[in-house]
Short mmCIF file of C-alpha atoms and ligand atoms in Angstrom, two decimals:
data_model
loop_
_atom_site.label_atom_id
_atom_site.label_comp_id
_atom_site.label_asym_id
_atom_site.label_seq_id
_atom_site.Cartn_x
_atom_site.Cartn_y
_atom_site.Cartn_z
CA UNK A 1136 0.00 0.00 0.00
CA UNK A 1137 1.59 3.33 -1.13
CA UNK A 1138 -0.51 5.35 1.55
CA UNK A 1139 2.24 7.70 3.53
CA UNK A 1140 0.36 10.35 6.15
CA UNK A 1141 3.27 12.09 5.92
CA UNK A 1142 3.55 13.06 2.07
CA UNK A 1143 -0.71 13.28 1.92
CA UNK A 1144 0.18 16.33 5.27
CA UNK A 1145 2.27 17.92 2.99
CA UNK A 1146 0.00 18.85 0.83
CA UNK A 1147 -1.86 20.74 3.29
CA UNK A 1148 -0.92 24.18 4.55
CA UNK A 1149 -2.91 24.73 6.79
CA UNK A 1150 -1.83 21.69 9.03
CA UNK A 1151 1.23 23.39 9.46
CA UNK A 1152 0.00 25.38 11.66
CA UNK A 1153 0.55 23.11 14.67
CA UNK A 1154 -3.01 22.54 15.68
CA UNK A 1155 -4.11 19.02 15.58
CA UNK A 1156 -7.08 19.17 13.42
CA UNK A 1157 -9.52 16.28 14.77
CA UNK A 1158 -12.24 18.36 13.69
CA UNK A 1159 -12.82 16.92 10.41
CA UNK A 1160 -16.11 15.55 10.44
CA UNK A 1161 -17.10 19.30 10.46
CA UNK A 1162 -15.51 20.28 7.40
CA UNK A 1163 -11.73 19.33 6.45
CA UNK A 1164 -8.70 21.42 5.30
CA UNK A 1165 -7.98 21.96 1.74
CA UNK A 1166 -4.63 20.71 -0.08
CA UNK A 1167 -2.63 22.79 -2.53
CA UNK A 1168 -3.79 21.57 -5.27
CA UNK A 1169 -7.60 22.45 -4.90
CA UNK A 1170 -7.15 26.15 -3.41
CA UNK A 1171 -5.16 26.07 -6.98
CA UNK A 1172 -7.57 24.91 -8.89
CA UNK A 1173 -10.24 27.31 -7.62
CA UNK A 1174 -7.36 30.48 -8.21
CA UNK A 1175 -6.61 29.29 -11.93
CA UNK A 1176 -9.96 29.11 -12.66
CA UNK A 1177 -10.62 32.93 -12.01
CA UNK A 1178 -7.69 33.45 -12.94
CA UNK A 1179 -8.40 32.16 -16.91
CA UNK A 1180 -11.62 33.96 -16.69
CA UNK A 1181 -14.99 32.41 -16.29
CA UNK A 1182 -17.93 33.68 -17.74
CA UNK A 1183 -22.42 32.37 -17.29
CA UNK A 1184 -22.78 29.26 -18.54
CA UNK A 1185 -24.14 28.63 -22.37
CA UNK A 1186 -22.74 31.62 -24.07
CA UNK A 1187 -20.93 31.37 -27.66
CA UNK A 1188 -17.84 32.65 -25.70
CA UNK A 1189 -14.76 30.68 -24.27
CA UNK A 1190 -15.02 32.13 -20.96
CA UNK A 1191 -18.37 30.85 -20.65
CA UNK A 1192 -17.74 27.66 -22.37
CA UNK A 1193 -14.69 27.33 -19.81
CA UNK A 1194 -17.70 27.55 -17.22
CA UNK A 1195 -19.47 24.79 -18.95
CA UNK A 1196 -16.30 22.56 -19.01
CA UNK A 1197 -16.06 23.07 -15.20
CA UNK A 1198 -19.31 22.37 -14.65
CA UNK A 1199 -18.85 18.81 -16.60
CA UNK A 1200 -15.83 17.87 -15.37
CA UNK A 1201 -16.98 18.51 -11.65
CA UNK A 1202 -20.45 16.13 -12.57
CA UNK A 1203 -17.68 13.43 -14.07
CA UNK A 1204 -15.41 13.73 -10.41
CA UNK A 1205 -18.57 13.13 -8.39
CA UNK A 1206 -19.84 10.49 -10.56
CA UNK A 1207 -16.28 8.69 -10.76
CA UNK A 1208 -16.32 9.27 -6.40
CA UNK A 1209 -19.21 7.57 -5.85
CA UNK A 1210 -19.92 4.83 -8.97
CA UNK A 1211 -23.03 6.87 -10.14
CA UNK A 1212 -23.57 8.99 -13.42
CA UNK A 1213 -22.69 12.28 -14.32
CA UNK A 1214 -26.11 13.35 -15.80
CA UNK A 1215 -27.61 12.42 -12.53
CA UNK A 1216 -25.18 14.63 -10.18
CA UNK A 1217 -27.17 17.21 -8.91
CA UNK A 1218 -24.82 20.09 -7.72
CA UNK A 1219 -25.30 22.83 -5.19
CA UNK A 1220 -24.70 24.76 -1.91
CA UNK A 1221 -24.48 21.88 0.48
CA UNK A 1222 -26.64 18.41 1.81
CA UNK A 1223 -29.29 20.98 3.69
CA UNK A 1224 -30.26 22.76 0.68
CA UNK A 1225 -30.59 20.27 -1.78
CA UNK A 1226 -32.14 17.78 0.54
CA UNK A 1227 -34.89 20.46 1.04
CA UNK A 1228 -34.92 21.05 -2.51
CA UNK A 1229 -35.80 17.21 -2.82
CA UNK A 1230 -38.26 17.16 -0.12
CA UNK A 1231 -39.90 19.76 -1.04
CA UNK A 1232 -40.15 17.94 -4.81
CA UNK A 1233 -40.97 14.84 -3.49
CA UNK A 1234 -43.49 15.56 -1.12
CA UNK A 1235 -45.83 17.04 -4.16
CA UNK A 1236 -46.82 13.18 -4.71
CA UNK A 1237 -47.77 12.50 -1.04
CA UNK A 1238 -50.48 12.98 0.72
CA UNK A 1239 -52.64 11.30 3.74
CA UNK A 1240 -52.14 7.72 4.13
CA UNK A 1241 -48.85 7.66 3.11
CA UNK A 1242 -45.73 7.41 5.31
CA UNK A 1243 -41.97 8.15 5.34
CA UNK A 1244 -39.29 6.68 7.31
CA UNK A 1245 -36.61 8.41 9.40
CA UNK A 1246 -34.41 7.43 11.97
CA UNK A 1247 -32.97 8.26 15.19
CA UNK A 1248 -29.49 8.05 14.15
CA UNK A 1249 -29.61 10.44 11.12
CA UNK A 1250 -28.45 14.30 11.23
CA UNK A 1251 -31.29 16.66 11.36
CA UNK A 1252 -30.65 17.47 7.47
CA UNK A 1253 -31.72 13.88 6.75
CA UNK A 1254 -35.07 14.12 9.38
CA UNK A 1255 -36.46 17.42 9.77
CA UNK A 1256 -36.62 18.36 6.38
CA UNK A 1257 -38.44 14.77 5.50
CA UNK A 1258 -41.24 15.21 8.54
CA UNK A 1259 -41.60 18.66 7.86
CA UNK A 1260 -42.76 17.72 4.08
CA UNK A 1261 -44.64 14.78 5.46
CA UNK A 1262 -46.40 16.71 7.86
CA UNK A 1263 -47.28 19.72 5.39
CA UNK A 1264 -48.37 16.44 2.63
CA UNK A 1265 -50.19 14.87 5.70
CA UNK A 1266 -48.35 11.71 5.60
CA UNK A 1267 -47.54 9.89 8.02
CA UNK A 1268 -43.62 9.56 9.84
CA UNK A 1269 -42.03 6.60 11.27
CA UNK A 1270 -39.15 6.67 13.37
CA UNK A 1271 -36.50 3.97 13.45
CA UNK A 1272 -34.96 3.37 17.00
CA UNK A 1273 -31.22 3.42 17.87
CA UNK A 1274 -30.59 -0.04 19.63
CA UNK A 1275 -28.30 1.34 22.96
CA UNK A 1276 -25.35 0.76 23.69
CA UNK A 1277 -24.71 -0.20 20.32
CA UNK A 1278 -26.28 2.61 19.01
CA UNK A 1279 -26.92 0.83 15.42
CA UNK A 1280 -29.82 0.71 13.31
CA UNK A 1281 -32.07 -2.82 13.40
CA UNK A 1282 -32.78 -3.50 9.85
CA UNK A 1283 -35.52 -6.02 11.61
CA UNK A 1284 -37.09 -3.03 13.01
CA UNK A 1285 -36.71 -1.15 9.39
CA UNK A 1286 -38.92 -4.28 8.64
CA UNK A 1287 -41.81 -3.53 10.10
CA UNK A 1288 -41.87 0.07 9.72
CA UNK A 1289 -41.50 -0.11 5.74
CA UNK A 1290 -44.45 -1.00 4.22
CA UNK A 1291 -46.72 -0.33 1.00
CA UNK A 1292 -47.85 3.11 2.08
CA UNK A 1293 -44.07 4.07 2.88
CA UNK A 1294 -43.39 6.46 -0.24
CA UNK A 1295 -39.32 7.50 1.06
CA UNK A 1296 -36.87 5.88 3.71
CA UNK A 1297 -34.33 8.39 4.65
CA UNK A 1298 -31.40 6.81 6.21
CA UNK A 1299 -27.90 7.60 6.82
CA UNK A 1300 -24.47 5.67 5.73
CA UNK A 1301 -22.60 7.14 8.54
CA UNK A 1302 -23.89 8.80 12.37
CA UNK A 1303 -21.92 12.28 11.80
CA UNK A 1304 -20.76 11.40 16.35
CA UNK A 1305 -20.71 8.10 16.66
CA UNK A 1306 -19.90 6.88 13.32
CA UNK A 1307 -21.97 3.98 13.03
CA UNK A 1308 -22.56 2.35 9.47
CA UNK A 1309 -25.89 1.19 9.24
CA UNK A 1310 -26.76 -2.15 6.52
CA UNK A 1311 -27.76 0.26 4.02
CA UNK A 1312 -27.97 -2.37 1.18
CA UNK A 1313 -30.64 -4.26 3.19
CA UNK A 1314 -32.85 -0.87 4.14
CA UNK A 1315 -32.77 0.49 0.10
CA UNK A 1316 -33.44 -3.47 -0.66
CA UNK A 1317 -36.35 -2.92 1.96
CA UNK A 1318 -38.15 0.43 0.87
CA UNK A 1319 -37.38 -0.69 -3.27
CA UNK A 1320 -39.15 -4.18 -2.32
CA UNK A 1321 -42.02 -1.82 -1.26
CA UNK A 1322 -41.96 -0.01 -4.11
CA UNK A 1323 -40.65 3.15 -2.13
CA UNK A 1324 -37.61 5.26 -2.23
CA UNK A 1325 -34.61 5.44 -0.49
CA UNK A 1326 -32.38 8.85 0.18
CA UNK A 1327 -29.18 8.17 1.85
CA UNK A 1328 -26.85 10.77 3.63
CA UNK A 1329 -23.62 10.09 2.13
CA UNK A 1330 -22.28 13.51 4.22
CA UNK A 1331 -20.21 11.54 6.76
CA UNK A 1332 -19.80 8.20 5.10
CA UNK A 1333 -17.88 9.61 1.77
CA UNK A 1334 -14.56 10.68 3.42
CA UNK A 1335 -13.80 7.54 5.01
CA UNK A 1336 -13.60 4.92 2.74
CA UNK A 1337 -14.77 3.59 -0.79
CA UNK A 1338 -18.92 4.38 -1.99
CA UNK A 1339 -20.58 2.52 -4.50
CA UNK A 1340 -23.99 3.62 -4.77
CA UNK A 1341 -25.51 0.68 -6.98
CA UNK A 1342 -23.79 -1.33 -4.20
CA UNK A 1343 -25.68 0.70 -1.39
CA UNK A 1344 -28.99 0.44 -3.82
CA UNK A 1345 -29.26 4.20 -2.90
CA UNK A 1346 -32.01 6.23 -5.36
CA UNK A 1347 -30.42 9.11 -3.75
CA UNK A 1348 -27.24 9.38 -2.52
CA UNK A 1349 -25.95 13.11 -1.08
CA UNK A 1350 -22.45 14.06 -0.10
CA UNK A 1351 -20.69 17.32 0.53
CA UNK A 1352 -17.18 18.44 -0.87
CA UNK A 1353 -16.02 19.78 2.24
CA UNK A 1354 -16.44 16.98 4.13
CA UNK A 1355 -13.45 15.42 1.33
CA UNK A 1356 -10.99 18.12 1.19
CA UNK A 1357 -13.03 20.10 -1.55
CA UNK A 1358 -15.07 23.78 -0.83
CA UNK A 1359 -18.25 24.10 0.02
CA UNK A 1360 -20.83 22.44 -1.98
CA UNK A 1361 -23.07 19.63 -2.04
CA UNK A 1362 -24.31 17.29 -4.21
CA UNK A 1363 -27.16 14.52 -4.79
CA UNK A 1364 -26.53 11.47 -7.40
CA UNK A 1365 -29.13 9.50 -8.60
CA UNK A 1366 -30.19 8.16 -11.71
CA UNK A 1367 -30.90 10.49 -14.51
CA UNK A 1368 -34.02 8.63 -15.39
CA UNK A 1369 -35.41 9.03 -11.67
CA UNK A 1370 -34.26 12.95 -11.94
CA UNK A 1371 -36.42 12.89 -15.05
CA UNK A 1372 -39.58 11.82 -13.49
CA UNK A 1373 -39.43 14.47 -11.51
CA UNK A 1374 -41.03 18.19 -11.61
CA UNK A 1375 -38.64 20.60 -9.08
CA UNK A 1376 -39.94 24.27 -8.62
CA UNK A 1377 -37.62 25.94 -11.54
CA UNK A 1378 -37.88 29.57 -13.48
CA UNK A 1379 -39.49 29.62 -16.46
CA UNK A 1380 -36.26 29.68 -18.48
CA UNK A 1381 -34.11 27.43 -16.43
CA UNK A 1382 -33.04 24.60 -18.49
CA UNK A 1383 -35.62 21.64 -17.92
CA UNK A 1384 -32.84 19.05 -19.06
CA UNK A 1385 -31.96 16.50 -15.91
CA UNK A 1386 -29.66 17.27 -13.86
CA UNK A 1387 -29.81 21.16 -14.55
CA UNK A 1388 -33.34 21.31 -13.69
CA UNK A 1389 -33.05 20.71 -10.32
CA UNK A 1390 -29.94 23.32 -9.82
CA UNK A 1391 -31.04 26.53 -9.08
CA UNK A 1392 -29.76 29.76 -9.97
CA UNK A 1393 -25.76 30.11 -11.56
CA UNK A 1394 -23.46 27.82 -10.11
CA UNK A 1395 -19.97 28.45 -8.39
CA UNK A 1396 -17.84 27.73 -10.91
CA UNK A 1397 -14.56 28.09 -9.78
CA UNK A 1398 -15.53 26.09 -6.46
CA UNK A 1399 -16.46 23.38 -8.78
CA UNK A 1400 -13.48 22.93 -10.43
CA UNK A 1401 -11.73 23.06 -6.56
CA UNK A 1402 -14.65 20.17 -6.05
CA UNK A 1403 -12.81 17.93 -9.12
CA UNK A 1404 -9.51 18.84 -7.91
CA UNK A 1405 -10.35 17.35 -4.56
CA UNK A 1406 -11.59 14.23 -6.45
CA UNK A 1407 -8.28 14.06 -8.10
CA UNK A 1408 -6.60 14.89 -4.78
CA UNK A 1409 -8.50 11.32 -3.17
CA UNK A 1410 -7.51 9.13 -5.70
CA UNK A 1411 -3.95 10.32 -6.04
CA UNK A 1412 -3.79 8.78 -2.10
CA UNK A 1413 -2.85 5.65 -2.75
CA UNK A 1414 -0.75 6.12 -6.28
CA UNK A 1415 2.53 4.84 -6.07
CA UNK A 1416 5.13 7.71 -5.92
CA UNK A 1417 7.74 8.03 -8.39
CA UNK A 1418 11.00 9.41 -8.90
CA UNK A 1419 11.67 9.80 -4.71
CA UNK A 1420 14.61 11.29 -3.48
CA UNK A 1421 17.15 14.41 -5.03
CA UNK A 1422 16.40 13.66 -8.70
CA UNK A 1423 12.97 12.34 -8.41
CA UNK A 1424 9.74 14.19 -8.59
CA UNK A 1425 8.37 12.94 -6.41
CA UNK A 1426 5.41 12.66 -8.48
CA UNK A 1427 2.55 10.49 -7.81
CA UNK A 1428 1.22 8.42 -10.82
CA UNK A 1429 -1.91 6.99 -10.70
CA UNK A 1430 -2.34 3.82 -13.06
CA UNK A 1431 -6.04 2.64 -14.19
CA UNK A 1432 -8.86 4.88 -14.42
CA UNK A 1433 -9.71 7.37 -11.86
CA UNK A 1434 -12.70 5.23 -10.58
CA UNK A 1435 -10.56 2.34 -9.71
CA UNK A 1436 -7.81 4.73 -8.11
CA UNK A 1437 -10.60 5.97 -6.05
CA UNK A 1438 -11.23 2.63 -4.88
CA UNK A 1439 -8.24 1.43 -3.76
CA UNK A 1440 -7.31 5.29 -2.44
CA UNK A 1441 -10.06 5.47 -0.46
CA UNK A 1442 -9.66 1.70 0.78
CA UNK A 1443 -6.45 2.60 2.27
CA UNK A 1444 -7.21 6.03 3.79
CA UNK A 1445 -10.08 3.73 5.64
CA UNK A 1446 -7.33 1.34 6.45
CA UNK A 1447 -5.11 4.38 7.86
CA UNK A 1448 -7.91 5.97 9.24
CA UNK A 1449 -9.13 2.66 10.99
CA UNK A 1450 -5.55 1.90 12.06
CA UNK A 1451 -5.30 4.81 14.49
CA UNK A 1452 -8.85 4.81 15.97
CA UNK A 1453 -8.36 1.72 17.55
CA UNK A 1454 -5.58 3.58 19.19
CA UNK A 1455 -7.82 6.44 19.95
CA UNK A 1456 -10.94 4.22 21.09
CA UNK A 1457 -8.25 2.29 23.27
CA UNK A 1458 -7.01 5.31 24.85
CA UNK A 1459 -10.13 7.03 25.52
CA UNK A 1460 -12.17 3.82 27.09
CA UNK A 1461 -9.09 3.24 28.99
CA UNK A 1462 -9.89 6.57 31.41
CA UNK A 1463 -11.98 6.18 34.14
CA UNK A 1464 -12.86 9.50 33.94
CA UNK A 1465 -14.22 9.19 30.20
CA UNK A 1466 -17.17 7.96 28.75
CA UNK A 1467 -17.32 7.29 25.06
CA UNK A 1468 -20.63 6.82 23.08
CA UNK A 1469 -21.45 3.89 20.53
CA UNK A 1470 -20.15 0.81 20.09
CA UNK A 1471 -21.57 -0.31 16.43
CA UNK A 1472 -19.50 -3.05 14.68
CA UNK A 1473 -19.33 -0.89 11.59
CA UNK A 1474 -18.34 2.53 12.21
CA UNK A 1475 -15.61 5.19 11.31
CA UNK A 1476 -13.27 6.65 12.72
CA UNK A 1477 -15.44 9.24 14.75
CA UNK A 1478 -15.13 9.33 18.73
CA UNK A 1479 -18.12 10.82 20.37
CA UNK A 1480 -17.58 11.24 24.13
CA UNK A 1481 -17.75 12.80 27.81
CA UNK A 1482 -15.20 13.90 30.39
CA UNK A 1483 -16.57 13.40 33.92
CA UNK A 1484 -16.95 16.91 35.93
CA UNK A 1485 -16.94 18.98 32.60
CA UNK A 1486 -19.36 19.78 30.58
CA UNK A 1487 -18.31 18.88 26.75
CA UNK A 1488 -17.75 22.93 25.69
CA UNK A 1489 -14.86 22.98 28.95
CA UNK A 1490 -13.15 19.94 27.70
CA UNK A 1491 -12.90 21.60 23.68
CA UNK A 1492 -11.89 24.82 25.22
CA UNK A 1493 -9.01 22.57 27.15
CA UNK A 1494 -8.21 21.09 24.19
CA UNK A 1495 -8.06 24.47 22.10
CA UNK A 1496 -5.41 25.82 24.76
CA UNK A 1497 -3.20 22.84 23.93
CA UNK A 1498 -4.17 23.40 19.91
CA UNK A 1499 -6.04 20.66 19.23
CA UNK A 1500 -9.44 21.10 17.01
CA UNK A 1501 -12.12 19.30 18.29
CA UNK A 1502 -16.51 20.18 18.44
CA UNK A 1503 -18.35 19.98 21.41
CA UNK A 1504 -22.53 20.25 21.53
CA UNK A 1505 -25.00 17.81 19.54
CA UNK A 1506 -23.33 18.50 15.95
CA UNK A 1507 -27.05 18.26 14.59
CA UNK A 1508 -27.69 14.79 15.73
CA UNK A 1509 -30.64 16.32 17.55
CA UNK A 1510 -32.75 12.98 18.15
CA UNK A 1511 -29.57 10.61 18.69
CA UNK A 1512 -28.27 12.87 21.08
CA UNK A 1513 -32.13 13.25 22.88
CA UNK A 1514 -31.81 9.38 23.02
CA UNK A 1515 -28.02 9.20 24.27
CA UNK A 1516 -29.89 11.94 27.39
CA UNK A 1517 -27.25 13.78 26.73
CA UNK A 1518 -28.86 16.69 24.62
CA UNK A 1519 -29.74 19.01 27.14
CA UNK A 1520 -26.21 18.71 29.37
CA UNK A 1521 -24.48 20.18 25.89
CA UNK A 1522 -24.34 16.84 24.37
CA UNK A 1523 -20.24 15.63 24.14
CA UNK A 1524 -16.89 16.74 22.32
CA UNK A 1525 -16.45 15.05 19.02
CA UNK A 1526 -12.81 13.97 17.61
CA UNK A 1527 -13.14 12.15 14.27
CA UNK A 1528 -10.19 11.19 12.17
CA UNK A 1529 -9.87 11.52 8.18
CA UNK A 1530 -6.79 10.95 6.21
CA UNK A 1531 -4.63 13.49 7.18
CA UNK A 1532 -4.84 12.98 10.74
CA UNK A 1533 -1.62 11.05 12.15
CA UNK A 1534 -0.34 8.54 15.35
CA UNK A 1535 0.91 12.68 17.01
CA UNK A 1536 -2.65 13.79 16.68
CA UNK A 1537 -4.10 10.81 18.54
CA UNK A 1538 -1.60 10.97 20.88
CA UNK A 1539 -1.59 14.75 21.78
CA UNK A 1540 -5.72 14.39 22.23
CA UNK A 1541 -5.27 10.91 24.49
CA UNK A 1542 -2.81 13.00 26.33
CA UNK A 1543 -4.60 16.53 27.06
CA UNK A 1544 -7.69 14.48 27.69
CA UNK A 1545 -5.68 12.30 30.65
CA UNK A 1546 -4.93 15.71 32.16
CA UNK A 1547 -8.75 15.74 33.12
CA UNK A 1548 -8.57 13.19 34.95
CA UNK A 1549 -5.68 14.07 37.39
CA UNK A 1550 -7.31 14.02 41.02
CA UNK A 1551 -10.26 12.44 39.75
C1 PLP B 1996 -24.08 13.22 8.26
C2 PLP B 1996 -24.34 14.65 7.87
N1 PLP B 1996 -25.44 14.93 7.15
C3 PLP B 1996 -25.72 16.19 6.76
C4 PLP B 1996 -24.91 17.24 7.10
C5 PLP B 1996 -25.26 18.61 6.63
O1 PLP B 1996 -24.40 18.93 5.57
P1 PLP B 1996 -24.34 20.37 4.92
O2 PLP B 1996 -23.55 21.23 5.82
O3 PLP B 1996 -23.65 20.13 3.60
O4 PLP B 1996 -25.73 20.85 4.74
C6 PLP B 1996 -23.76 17.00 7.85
C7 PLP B 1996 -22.90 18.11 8.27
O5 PLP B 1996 -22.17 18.06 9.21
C8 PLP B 1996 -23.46 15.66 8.24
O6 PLP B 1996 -22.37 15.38 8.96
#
């Protein structure tokens, strides 16, 4: 495996600044090459898309590379890549499209475990529709999904299942495969929040038998956008809100207004920048490049890149998990067989905003609070007590950052 933390750190400048960054399930750093991507592109002009100009077609280009990256990250399509702001937005956007077909007597499913941008804005469009909502449990301690459960509550009436591929705090990864295979058995559909999942290891979406699958670039070392994939001949089923003389061609129907262009080609820059992970490096040393060179298409480089950042990633969490459930004075939340590398816990005798501002003094990046799992954290009772302090690990974290956190967080227990 040609995965080195040390050459992938590199490429980020804004790691050197000494602080351990354990905060990337919030939003990651960017490397070199996609802040460049985003300058050259104003730089070479850019110009509304569909003119008879090159700085507009340059635009156009962007915009079809970026729907290529996203397609090649997650093993969908490019005409069904739905870009935009981020998951929130364009999940409403979907609700809000979706729900025009529902109406009393029919039901949605949501679960505890989801982020509020895969719940709230699926029973708010139930309840305006006057559909029904189910709720699927978290099993405690676990704190996993029961696909038995998603059993029962899937039915003929249910019309969506929204589910997760990753808890955003305790990184559990639910059977995904066996919900969509569920709600599509039904004859109901099945949106899955790819936000936390897609950093930490290889997506296939026909393997996760997603009809919607949603991610967010700056959850992967890209700016920040989101973007839904599905197939182009669901998309085109499908009647969003649009202006008059939007296009009404699938995906650009559902994307509203002029997109960010130069973000977007910063978004297929930090596609390139995942599967260049794991290329084998050539040329080291005084005369080498240093270069990496990816062989095989970018999909399959994606694959194995990703593979091995989970492998890293996974590596150093059991170091981390160790550590942490080794302290008395700690208390760590979820225990799911599947999960990634996300640590969700409590320091006895401080509430979870003391224990980030204890780590900030020592420069370490971690969140404290409920990071939008409102109804997980209700269920953990931990919701109204500020919820707990986050540290989740992507790629570019290292054995010092794990190590510097285990540390500061032993402090807290001194006396104790
Ligand atoms: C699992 C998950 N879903 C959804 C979101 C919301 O994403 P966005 O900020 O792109 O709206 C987040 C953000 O933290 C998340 O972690």
């Amino acid at each position: 495996m040609a995965f080195d933390v040390g050459r992938v750190r590199a490429a980020y400048p804004a790691l050197a600044d000494g602080y351990a960054y354990l905060d990337g399930a919030a939003g990651t750093q960017l490397p070199e090459p996609v802040i460049d991507a985003t300058a050259e592109a104003y730089r070479a002009g850019l110009g509304n898309s569909g003119g008879a100009f090159p700085a507009s077609r340059r635009s156009d280009a962007i915009t079809a590379e970026c729907r290529q990256a996203v397609a090649d990250l997650v093993g969908g399509q490019p005409e069904g890549v739905i870009l935009g702001p981020n998951m929130t937005t364009l999940t409403y956007r979907l609700a809000g499209t979706l729900a025009a077909g529902w109406g009393p007597g029919d039901e949605v499913v949501v679960t505890r475990l989801d982020h509020d941008a895969n719940v709230r804005p699926w029973v708010q469009a139930a309840t305006r529709a006057g559909a029904t909502v189910r709720w699927a449990d978290v099993r405690l301690p676990e704190g996993d999904l029961q696909t038995a459960q998603l059993a029962e509550l899937i039915s003929e009436r249910t019309r969506l299942v929204a589910v997760t591929a990753a808890s955003n705090v305790i990184g559990t990864r639910p059977d995904v495969a066996a919900i969509t295979a569920l709600a599509r058995a039904a004859g109901a559909l099945s949106y899955v929040d790819g936000v936390h999942a897609t950093p930490h290891g290889p997506v296939d979406v026909r393997e996760l038998g997603a009809d919607f699958y949603v991610t967010s670039s700056y959850k992967w070392s890209g700016p920040h956008l989101g973007a839904v994939i599905a197939d182009p001949g669901l998309l085109d089923s499908l009647a969003p809100d649009k202006l008059a003389p939007a296009p009404s061609s699938v995906p650009e129907r559902f994307e509203r207004g002029t997109l960010p262009f130069a973000d977007l080609a910063g978004m297929t820059a930090a596609v390139e920048h995942l599967a260049a992970l794991a290329d084998p490096v050539q040329g080291e040393g005084a005369e080498g490049t240093g270069r990496r060179v990816g062989g095989g298409g970018r999909r399959e480089r994606i694959l194995a890149s990703m593979a091995a950042a989970e492998a890293h990633e996974q590596e150093l969490f059991r170091v981390l998990l160790g550590g942490l459930d080794a302290m008395t004075h700690v208390t760590t939340y979820g225990k799911a067989e599947r999960r990634t590398a996300t640590a969700y816990f409590n320091v006895a005798g401080r509430t979870p905003l003391q224990v980030a501002g204890h780590l900030a003094e020592r420069r370490i990046n971690v969140w404290d609070g409920d990071n939008y799992a409102w109804e997980l954290t209700g269920v953990l009772g931990i919701r109204d007590s500020g919820a707990a302090v986050r540290a989740g690990l992507v790629h570019y974290n290292d054995r010092s950052d794990v190590d510097r956190l285990l540390s500061a967080v032993h402090e807290l227990g001194a006396g104790s």
